């Protein structure tokens, strides 16, 4: 059985970790690196429209502050009513301190994990059961805390799969890891199912189509950021032409997978329906 989940990280625009700071910043523009949220909001509406056109339910990992910011101008609850919502920190914190160089205490990490979920519940009236760490920075102690705080799954680990098979697996106690897929392109070079390199114009859509064609069993977790539809690190705010290419590419990858008989669902649905005890 081949299943796929389209996952979207909804967080501050073109985010980066900054040394000495717990929360993330946005890539500097006009000398200012304060967090921005406009591209995240704009891209979110575009991605939701693609998923709904294709009749699939996505999984949205939403940073709490971004949820509050987008909610000021958009009815986020209604926009995402038929999709899964999952947690992605409060201010896009670097939980392991790998880039920020800030070593968080267990209590601080707990507050981020619990507080992020509580804030989403306030805004969206639903409690998330899944988590993705900002920058995918995760370690065993964060995973243990997620299990302890009642999360059902995490999706922050990238797993290389040369045979095209990838299944969610148990990590700590009841906590399940739904890994991000990493396969190969035609030349055998590593290619991750995050569409990052596609939107930065460092990879072609045919690379991803090839990767999808080699996926043979399990759950293929595809991932992107909402802001990446309209802004990138390499090009800044995108022209209408580039933004419309992004939309076309995302649609083509998903449609191509559907045409190959891959069934799309949320990560939560996959775990509930296929991993029940
Ligand atoms: Zn993020």
PDB file of C-alpha atoms in Angstrom, residues 9-266:
ATOM      1  CA  UNK A   9       5.045  24.164   7.739  1.00  0.00           C
ATOM      2  CA  UNK A  10       3.298  27.444   8.480  1.00  0.00           C
ATOM      3  CA  UNK A  11       5.880  29.653  10.148  1.00  0.00           C
ATOM      4  CA  UNK A  12       7.575  33.068   9.966  1.00  0.00           C
ATOM      5  CA  UNK A  13       8.625  34.060   6.427  1.00  0.00           C
ATOM      6  CA  UNK A  14      12.039  32.825   5.181  1.00  0.00           C
ATOM      7  CA  UNK A  15      13.016  31.942   8.726  1.00  0.00           C
ATOM      8  CA  UNK A  16      16.485  31.612  10.179  1.00  0.00           C
ATOM      9  CA  UNK A  17      17.909  30.869  13.591  1.00  0.00           C
ATOM     10  CA  UNK A  18      20.069  33.650  15.012  1.00  0.00           C
ATOM     11  CA  UNK A  19      22.958  33.111  17.419  1.00  0.00           C
ATOM     12  CA  UNK A  20      21.978  33.983  20.981  1.00  0.00           C
ATOM     13  CA  UNK A  21      18.243  34.160  20.287  1.00  0.00           C
ATOM     14  CA  UNK A  22      15.650  31.499  21.171  1.00  0.00           C
ATOM     15  CA  UNK A  23      12.999  32.414  18.556  1.00  0.00           C
ATOM     16  CA  UNK A  24      13.568  32.580  14.793  1.00  0.00           C
ATOM     17  CA  UNK A  25      13.953  35.694  12.641  1.00  0.00           C
ATOM     18  CA  UNK A  26      13.048  36.352   9.008  1.00  0.00           C
ATOM     19  CA  UNK A  27      15.707  36.736   6.357  1.00  0.00           C
ATOM     20  CA  UNK A  28      16.898  40.337   6.466  1.00  0.00           C
ATOM     21  CA  UNK A  29      15.102  42.760   4.178  1.00  0.00           C
ATOM     22  CA  UNK A  30      15.982  46.486   4.085  1.00  0.00           C
ATOM     23  CA  UNK A  31      18.217  45.989   7.113  1.00  0.00           C
ATOM     24  CA  UNK A  32      15.412  44.484   9.192  1.00  0.00           C
ATOM     25  CA  UNK A  33      15.252  40.857  10.314  1.00  0.00           C
ATOM     26  CA  UNK A  34      12.168  41.079  12.552  1.00  0.00           C
ATOM     27  CA  UNK A  35       9.816  38.168  11.979  1.00  0.00           C
ATOM     28  CA  UNK A  36       7.363  38.723   9.102  1.00  0.00           C
ATOM     29  CA  UNK A  37       4.247  36.701   8.322  1.00  0.00           C
ATOM     30  CA  UNK A  38       2.750  38.079   5.108  1.00  0.00           C
ATOM     31  CA  UNK A  39       4.227  35.504   2.745  1.00  0.00           C
ATOM     32  CA  UNK A  40       3.275  32.694   5.159  1.00  0.00           C
ATOM     33  CA  UNK A  41      -0.338  33.930   5.073  1.00  0.00           C
ATOM     34  CA  UNK A  42      -0.464  34.456   1.315  1.00  0.00           C
ATOM     35  CA  UNK A  43       1.185  31.118   0.500  1.00  0.00           C
ATOM     36  CA  UNK A  44      -1.078  29.278   2.935  1.00  0.00           C
ATOM     37  CA  UNK A  45      -4.197  30.315   1.009  1.00  0.00           C
ATOM     38  CA  UNK A  46      -2.547  29.232  -2.253  1.00  0.00           C
ATOM     39  CA  UNK A  47      -1.571  25.793  -0.938  1.00  0.00           C
ATOM     40  CA  UNK A  48      -4.988  25.187   0.629  1.00  0.00           C
ATOM     41  CA  UNK A  49      -6.605  26.029  -2.721  1.00  0.00           C
ATOM     42  CA  UNK A  50      -4.375  23.483  -4.519  1.00  0.00           C
ATOM     43  CA  UNK A  51      -5.128  20.725  -1.986  1.00  0.00           C
ATOM     44  CA  UNK A  52      -8.850  21.409  -2.106  1.00  0.00           C
ATOM     45  CA  UNK A  53      -8.887  21.448  -5.906  1.00  0.00           C
ATOM     46  CA  UNK A  54      -7.236  18.023  -5.812  1.00  0.00           C
ATOM     47  CA  UNK A  55      -9.622  16.820  -3.106  1.00  0.00           C
ATOM     48  CA  UNK A  56      -6.967  15.966  -0.524  1.00  0.00           C
ATOM     49  CA  UNK A  57      -6.513  16.755   3.165  1.00  0.00           C
ATOM     50  CA  UNK A  58      -3.147  18.170   4.201  1.00  0.00           C
ATOM     51  CA  UNK A  59      -1.256  18.291   7.495  1.00  0.00           C
ATOM     52  CA  UNK A  60      -0.281  21.809   8.597  1.00  0.00           C
ATOM     53  CA  UNK A  61       2.483  22.240  11.194  1.00  0.00           C
ATOM     54  CA  UNK A  62       1.704  25.689  12.522  1.00  0.00           C
ATOM     55  CA  UNK A  63       3.904  27.889  14.668  1.00  0.00           C
ATOM     56  CA  UNK A  64       1.732  29.523  17.379  1.00  0.00           C
ATOM     57  CA  UNK A  65       2.811  33.126  16.796  1.00  0.00           C
ATOM     58  CA  UNK A  66       2.268  32.721  13.039  1.00  0.00           C
ATOM     59  CA  UNK A  67      -1.228  31.340  13.725  1.00  0.00           C
ATOM     60  CA  UNK A  68      -2.067  34.399  15.816  1.00  0.00           C
ATOM     61  CA  UNK A  69      -0.639  36.802  13.196  1.00  0.00           C
ATOM     62  CA  UNK A  70      -2.470  35.185  10.268  1.00  0.00           C
ATOM     63  CA  UNK A  71      -5.685  35.099  12.297  1.00  0.00           C
ATOM     64  CA  UNK A  72      -5.693  38.899  12.466  1.00  0.00           C
ATOM     65  CA  UNK A  73      -6.660  39.061   8.787  1.00  0.00           C
ATOM     66  CA  UNK A  74      -7.856  35.550   7.923  1.00  0.00           C
ATOM     67  CA  UNK A  75     -10.400  33.148   9.364  1.00  0.00           C
ATOM     68  CA  UNK A  76      -7.768  30.457   9.892  1.00  0.00           C
ATOM     69  CA  UNK A  77     -10.147  28.065  11.595  1.00  0.00           C
ATOM     70  CA  UNK A  78     -12.466  28.027   8.626  1.00  0.00           C
ATOM     71  CA  UNK A  79      -9.600  27.968   6.077  1.00  0.00           C
ATOM     72  CA  UNK A  80      -8.144  24.800   7.651  1.00  0.00           C
ATOM     73  CA  UNK A  81     -11.370  23.108   8.723  1.00  0.00           C
ATOM     74  CA  UNK A  82     -10.907  20.045   6.540  1.00  0.00           C
ATOM     75  CA  UNK A  83      -7.179  19.648   7.202  1.00  0.00           C
ATOM     76  CA  UNK A  84      -5.065  18.386  10.071  1.00  0.00           C
ATOM     77  CA  UNK A  85      -3.434  20.971  12.288  1.00  0.00           C
ATOM     78  CA  UNK A  86      -0.209  20.107  14.103  1.00  0.00           C
ATOM     79  CA  UNK A  87       2.289  21.991  16.265  1.00  0.00           C
ATOM     80  CA  UNK A  88       5.547  23.715  15.260  1.00  0.00           C
ATOM     81  CA  UNK A  89       6.711  25.625  18.350  1.00  0.00           C
ATOM     82  CA  UNK A  90       5.681  29.055  19.590  1.00  0.00           C
ATOM     83  CA  UNK A  91       8.250  31.424  18.023  1.00  0.00           C
ATOM     84  CA  UNK A  92      10.096  28.956  15.808  1.00  0.00           C
ATOM     85  CA  UNK A  93      12.530  27.972  18.543  1.00  0.00           C
ATOM     86  CA  UNK A  94      15.732  26.073  17.821  1.00  0.00           C
ATOM     87  CA  UNK A  95      15.015  23.271  20.324  1.00  0.00           C
ATOM     88  CA  UNK A  96      18.460  21.684  20.226  1.00  0.00           C
ATOM     89  CA  UNK A  97      20.345  24.987  19.990  1.00  0.00           C
ATOM     90  CA  UNK A  98      22.333  23.643  17.017  1.00  0.00           C
ATOM     91  CA  UNK A  99      22.213  27.023  15.231  1.00  0.00           C
ATOM     92  CA  UNK A 100      21.063  29.467  17.916  1.00  0.00           C
ATOM     93  CA  UNK A 101      23.739  28.202  20.323  1.00  0.00           C
ATOM     94  CA  UNK A 102      21.192  28.724  23.099  1.00  0.00           C
ATOM     95  CA  UNK A 103      20.905  25.671  25.310  1.00  0.00           C
ATOM     96  CA  UNK A 104      17.292  25.420  26.429  1.00  0.00           C
ATOM     97  CA  UNK A 105      16.375  23.801  29.746  1.00  0.00           C
ATOM     98  CA  UNK A 106      13.997  20.843  29.853  1.00  0.00           C
ATOM     99  CA  UNK A 107      11.415  23.147  31.398  1.00  0.00           C
ATOM    100  CA  UNK A 108      11.768  25.673  28.547  1.00  0.00           C
ATOM    101  CA  UNK A 109      11.354  22.938  25.935  1.00  0.00           C
ATOM    102  CA  UNK A 110       8.310  21.617  27.780  1.00  0.00           C
ATOM    103  CA  UNK A 111       6.783  25.095  27.805  1.00  0.00           C
ATOM    104  CA  UNK A 112       7.310  25.419  24.041  1.00  0.00           C
ATOM    105  CA  UNK A 113       5.837  21.997  23.298  1.00  0.00           C
ATOM    106  CA  UNK A 114       2.810  22.458  25.566  1.00  0.00           C
ATOM    107  CA  UNK A 115       2.354  26.198  24.992  1.00  0.00           C
ATOM    108  CA  UNK A 116       2.409  25.833  21.200  1.00  0.00           C
ATOM    109  CA  UNK A 117      -0.387  23.242  21.337  1.00  0.00           C
ATOM    110  CA  UNK A 118      -2.417  25.343  23.798  1.00  0.00           C
ATOM    111  CA  UNK A 119      -2.170  28.435  21.590  1.00  0.00           C
ATOM    112  CA  UNK A 120      -3.287  26.480  18.515  1.00  0.00           C
ATOM    113  CA  UNK A 121      -6.237  25.147  20.498  1.00  0.00           C
ATOM    114  CA  UNK A 122      -7.187  28.718  21.424  1.00  0.00           C
ATOM    115  CA  UNK A 123      -7.050  29.950  17.827  1.00  0.00           C
ATOM    116  CA  UNK A 124      -8.264  26.852  15.966  1.00  0.00           C
ATOM    117  CA  UNK A 125     -10.395  25.131  18.623  1.00  0.00           C
ATOM    118  CA  UNK A 126      -8.638  21.828  18.017  1.00  0.00           C
ATOM    119  CA  UNK A 127      -5.764  20.167  19.857  1.00  0.00           C
ATOM    120  CA  UNK A 128      -2.872  19.044  17.669  1.00  0.00           C
ATOM    121  CA  UNK A 129      -1.563  15.488  18.086  1.00  0.00           C
ATOM    122  CA  UNK A 130       1.484  15.876  15.849  1.00  0.00           C
ATOM    123  CA  UNK A 131       4.680  17.916  16.070  1.00  0.00           C
ATOM    124  CA  UNK A 132       7.448  19.025  13.731  1.00  0.00           C
ATOM    125  CA  UNK A 133      10.496  20.702  15.235  1.00  0.00           C
ATOM    126  CA  UNK A 134      11.513  24.076  13.744  1.00  0.00           C
ATOM    127  CA  UNK A 135      14.554  23.578  11.423  1.00  0.00           C
ATOM    128  CA  UNK A 136      13.921  19.821  12.023  1.00  0.00           C
ATOM    129  CA  UNK A 137      16.212  20.185  15.043  1.00  0.00           C
ATOM    130  CA  UNK A 138      15.237  17.326  17.307  1.00  0.00           C
ATOM    131  CA  UNK A 139      16.965  14.875  19.631  1.00  0.00           C
ATOM    132  CA  UNK A 140      16.004  12.063  21.973  1.00  0.00           C
ATOM    133  CA  UNK A 141      15.263  14.358  24.893  1.00  0.00           C
ATOM    134  CA  UNK A 142      12.752  16.392  22.831  1.00  0.00           C
ATOM    135  CA  UNK A 143      11.169  13.172  21.520  1.00  0.00           C
ATOM    136  CA  UNK A 144      10.832  11.850  25.094  1.00  0.00           C
ATOM    137  CA  UNK A 145       9.128  15.076  26.130  1.00  0.00           C
ATOM    138  CA  UNK A 146       6.697  14.847  23.199  1.00  0.00           C
ATOM    139  CA  UNK A 147       5.766  11.317  24.309  1.00  0.00           C
ATOM    140  CA  UNK A 148       5.401  12.475  27.897  1.00  0.00           C
ATOM    141  CA  UNK A 149       3.151  15.399  26.914  1.00  0.00           C
ATOM    142  CA  UNK A 150       0.735  13.156  25.032  1.00  0.00           C
ATOM    143  CA  UNK A 151       1.674  13.802  21.414  1.00  0.00           C
ATOM    144  CA  UNK A 152       0.834  10.889  19.130  1.00  0.00           C
ATOM    145  CA  UNK A 153       3.552  11.518  16.591  1.00  0.00           C
ATOM    146  CA  UNK A 154       6.546  13.576  15.503  1.00  0.00           C
ATOM    147  CA  UNK A 155       7.615  14.285  11.917  1.00  0.00           C
ATOM    148  CA  UNK A 156      11.057  15.918  12.175  1.00  0.00           C
ATOM    149  CA  UNK A 157      13.457  13.139  11.224  1.00  0.00           C
ATOM    150  CA  UNK A 158      14.711  12.686   7.670  1.00  0.00           C
ATOM    151  CA  UNK A 159      15.202   8.999   6.759  1.00  0.00           C
ATOM    152  CA  UNK A 160      17.171   7.810   3.796  1.00  0.00           C
ATOM    153  CA  UNK A 161      15.347   4.985   1.983  1.00  0.00           C
ATOM    154  CA  UNK A 162      17.131   3.391  -0.897  1.00  0.00           C
ATOM    155  CA  UNK A 163      14.507   0.731  -1.529  1.00  0.00           C
ATOM    156  CA  UNK A 164      11.619   3.173  -1.755  1.00  0.00           C
ATOM    157  CA  UNK A 165       9.865   1.894   1.365  1.00  0.00           C
ATOM    158  CA  UNK A 166       9.225   4.098   4.371  1.00  0.00           C
ATOM    159  CA  UNK A 167       6.916   3.441   7.309  1.00  0.00           C
ATOM    160  CA  UNK A 168       6.190   5.403  10.464  1.00  0.00           C
ATOM    161  CA  UNK A 169       7.730   3.676  13.487  1.00  0.00           C
ATOM    162  CA  UNK A 170       7.574   3.857  17.275  1.00  0.00           C
ATOM    163  CA  UNK A 171      10.250   5.944  18.966  1.00  0.00           C
ATOM    164  CA  UNK A 172       9.511   6.383  22.678  1.00  0.00           C
ATOM    165  CA  UNK A 173       6.566   4.685  24.389  1.00  0.00           C
ATOM    166  CA  UNK A 174       3.477   5.432  22.317  1.00  0.00           C
ATOM    167  CA  UNK A 175       5.164   8.197  20.266  1.00  0.00           C
ATOM    168  CA  UNK A 176       5.398   7.469  16.546  1.00  0.00           C
ATOM    169  CA  UNK A 177       7.879   9.006  14.124  1.00  0.00           C
ATOM    170  CA  UNK A 178       6.495   9.767  10.647  1.00  0.00           C
ATOM    171  CA  UNK A 179       9.827  10.468   8.936  1.00  0.00           C
ATOM    172  CA  UNK A 180      10.406  12.807   6.042  1.00  0.00           C
ATOM    173  CA  UNK A 181      11.440  10.758   3.043  1.00  0.00           C
ATOM    174  CA  UNK A 182      14.869  10.924   1.514  1.00  0.00           C
ATOM    175  CA  UNK A 183      15.437   9.085  -1.734  1.00  0.00           C
ATOM    176  CA  UNK A 184      17.610   9.609  -4.785  1.00  0.00           C
ATOM    177  CA  UNK A 185      17.506  11.414  -8.092  1.00  0.00           C
ATOM    178  CA  UNK A 186      18.312   9.709 -11.414  1.00  0.00           C
ATOM    179  CA  UNK A 187      22.046  10.107 -10.816  1.00  0.00           C
ATOM    180  CA  UNK A 188      21.755   8.498  -7.391  1.00  0.00           C
ATOM    181  CA  UNK A 189      22.256  11.798  -5.533  1.00  0.00           C
ATOM    182  CA  UNK A 190      20.364  12.281  -2.301  1.00  0.00           C
ATOM    183  CA  UNK A 191      17.015  14.050  -2.659  1.00  0.00           C
ATOM    184  CA  UNK A 192      14.784  14.918   0.298  1.00  0.00           C
ATOM    185  CA  UNK A 193      10.999  15.081  -0.024  1.00  0.00           C
ATOM    186  CA  UNK A 194      11.041  18.623   1.369  1.00  0.00           C
ATOM    187  CA  UNK A 195      10.374  20.791  -1.699  1.00  0.00           C
ATOM    188  CA  UNK A 196      12.902  23.349  -0.458  1.00  0.00           C
ATOM    189  CA  UNK A 197      15.408  22.944  -3.284  1.00  0.00           C
ATOM    190  CA  UNK A 198      12.622  23.069  -5.872  1.00  0.00           C
ATOM    191  CA  UNK A 199      11.377  26.437  -4.626  1.00  0.00           C
ATOM    192  CA  UNK A 200      14.935  27.754  -4.366  1.00  0.00           C
ATOM    193  CA  UNK A 201      15.391  26.783  -8.031  1.00  0.00           C
ATOM    194  CA  UNK A 202      18.215  24.397  -7.128  1.00  0.00           C
ATOM    195  CA  UNK A 203      16.321  21.295  -8.285  1.00  0.00           C
ATOM    196  CA  UNK A 204      13.935  20.533 -11.128  1.00  0.00           C
ATOM    197  CA  UNK A 205      10.457  19.143 -10.836  1.00  0.00           C
ATOM    198  CA  UNK A 206      11.576  16.049 -12.777  1.00  0.00           C
ATOM    199  CA  UNK A 207      13.873  15.146  -9.825  1.00  0.00           C
ATOM    200  CA  UNK A 208      10.840  14.964  -7.520  1.00  0.00           C
ATOM    201  CA  UNK A 209       8.734  13.137 -10.077  1.00  0.00           C
ATOM    202  CA  UNK A 210      11.493  10.528 -10.312  1.00  0.00           C
ATOM    203  CA  UNK A 211      11.657  10.245  -6.505  1.00  0.00           C
ATOM    204  CA  UNK A 212       7.874   9.717  -6.288  1.00  0.00           C
ATOM    205  CA  UNK A 213       8.062   7.072  -9.035  1.00  0.00           C
ATOM    206  CA  UNK A 214      10.541   5.072  -6.904  1.00  0.00           C
ATOM    207  CA  UNK A 215       8.422   5.174  -3.754  1.00  0.00           C
ATOM    208  CA  UNK A 216       7.111   1.633  -3.304  1.00  0.00           C
ATOM    209  CA  UNK A 217       5.400   1.221   0.079  1.00  0.00           C
ATOM    210  CA  UNK A 218       4.425   2.953   3.312  1.00  0.00           C
ATOM    211  CA  UNK A 219       3.841   6.644   3.947  1.00  0.00           C
ATOM    212  CA  UNK A 220       5.595   9.223   1.778  1.00  0.00           C
ATOM    213  CA  UNK A 221       5.730  12.466   3.754  1.00  0.00           C
ATOM    214  CA  UNK A 222       6.085  15.395   1.353  1.00  0.00           C
ATOM    215  CA  UNK A 223       6.872  18.747   2.938  1.00  0.00           C
ATOM    216  CA  UNK A 224       7.043  22.440   2.159  1.00  0.00           C
ATOM    217  CA  UNK A 225       6.589  25.867   3.752  1.00  0.00           C
ATOM    218  CA  UNK A 226       3.599  28.077   2.977  1.00  0.00           C
ATOM    219  CA  UNK A 227       5.800  31.157   2.427  1.00  0.00           C
ATOM    220  CA  UNK A 228       7.957  29.273  -0.059  1.00  0.00           C
ATOM    221  CA  UNK A 229       5.179  29.643  -2.642  1.00  0.00           C
ATOM    222  CA  UNK A 230       5.747  33.396  -2.820  1.00  0.00           C
ATOM    223  CA  UNK A 231       9.179  34.136  -1.285  1.00  0.00           C
ATOM    224  CA  UNK A 232      12.567  32.414  -1.261  1.00  0.00           C
ATOM    225  CA  UNK A 233      16.013  32.798   0.285  1.00  0.00           C
ATOM    226  CA  UNK A 234      17.682  33.100  -3.095  1.00  0.00           C
ATOM    227  CA  UNK A 235      15.221  35.474  -4.809  1.00  0.00           C
ATOM    228  CA  UNK A 236      13.342  37.330  -2.044  1.00  0.00           C
ATOM    229  CA  UNK A 237       9.720  38.150  -2.883  1.00  0.00           C
ATOM    230  CA  UNK A 238       8.884  36.240  -6.049  1.00  0.00           C
ATOM    231  CA  UNK A 239       7.465  37.607  -9.275  1.00  0.00           C
ATOM    232  CA  UNK A 240       3.952  36.487 -10.173  1.00  0.00           C
ATOM    233  CA  UNK A 241       5.432  34.196 -12.819  1.00  0.00           C
ATOM    234  CA  UNK A 242       7.715  32.425 -10.320  1.00  0.00           C
ATOM    235  CA  UNK A 243       4.931  32.129  -7.744  1.00  0.00           C
ATOM    236  CA  UNK A 244       2.636  30.643 -10.346  1.00  0.00           C
ATOM    237  CA  UNK A 245       5.383  28.156 -11.357  1.00  0.00           C
ATOM    238  CA  UNK A 246       5.599  27.094  -7.695  1.00  0.00           C
ATOM    239  CA  UNK A 247       1.860  26.460  -7.601  1.00  0.00           C
ATOM    240  CA  UNK A 248       1.986  24.528 -10.843  1.00  0.00           C
ATOM    241  CA  UNK A 249       4.912  22.385  -9.612  1.00  0.00           C
ATOM    242  CA  UNK A 250       3.312  21.481  -6.284  1.00  0.00           C
ATOM    243  CA  UNK A 251       0.091  20.571  -8.069  1.00  0.00           C
ATOM    244  CA  UNK A 252       1.978  18.486 -10.654  1.00  0.00           C
ATOM    245  CA  UNK A 253       3.899  16.506  -8.000  1.00  0.00           C
ATOM    246  CA  UNK A 254       0.721  15.700  -6.055  1.00  0.00           C
ATOM    247  CA  UNK A 255      -1.320  14.941  -9.163  1.00  0.00           C
ATOM    248  CA  UNK A 256       1.485  12.728 -10.479  1.00  0.00           C
ATOM    249  CA  UNK A 257       1.466  10.749  -7.218  1.00  0.00           C
ATOM    250  CA  UNK A 258      -2.334  10.394  -7.345  1.00  0.00           C
ATOM    251  CA  UNK A 259      -2.070   9.176 -10.957  1.00  0.00           C
ATOM    252  CA  UNK A 260       0.364   6.490  -9.784  1.00  0.00           C
ATOM    253  CA  UNK A 261      -2.283   5.208  -7.359  1.00  0.00           C
ATOM    254  CA  UNK A 262      -0.760   6.752  -4.220  1.00  0.00           C
ATOM    255  CA  UNK A 263      -3.476   7.603  -1.697  1.00  0.00           C
ATOM    256  CA  UNK A 264      -3.226  10.965   0.103  1.00  0.00           C
ATOM    257  CA  UNK A 265      -4.269  11.387   3.715  1.00  0.00           C
ATOM    258  CA  UNK A 266      -3.186  13.318   6.804  1.00  0.00           C
TER     259      UNK A 266
END
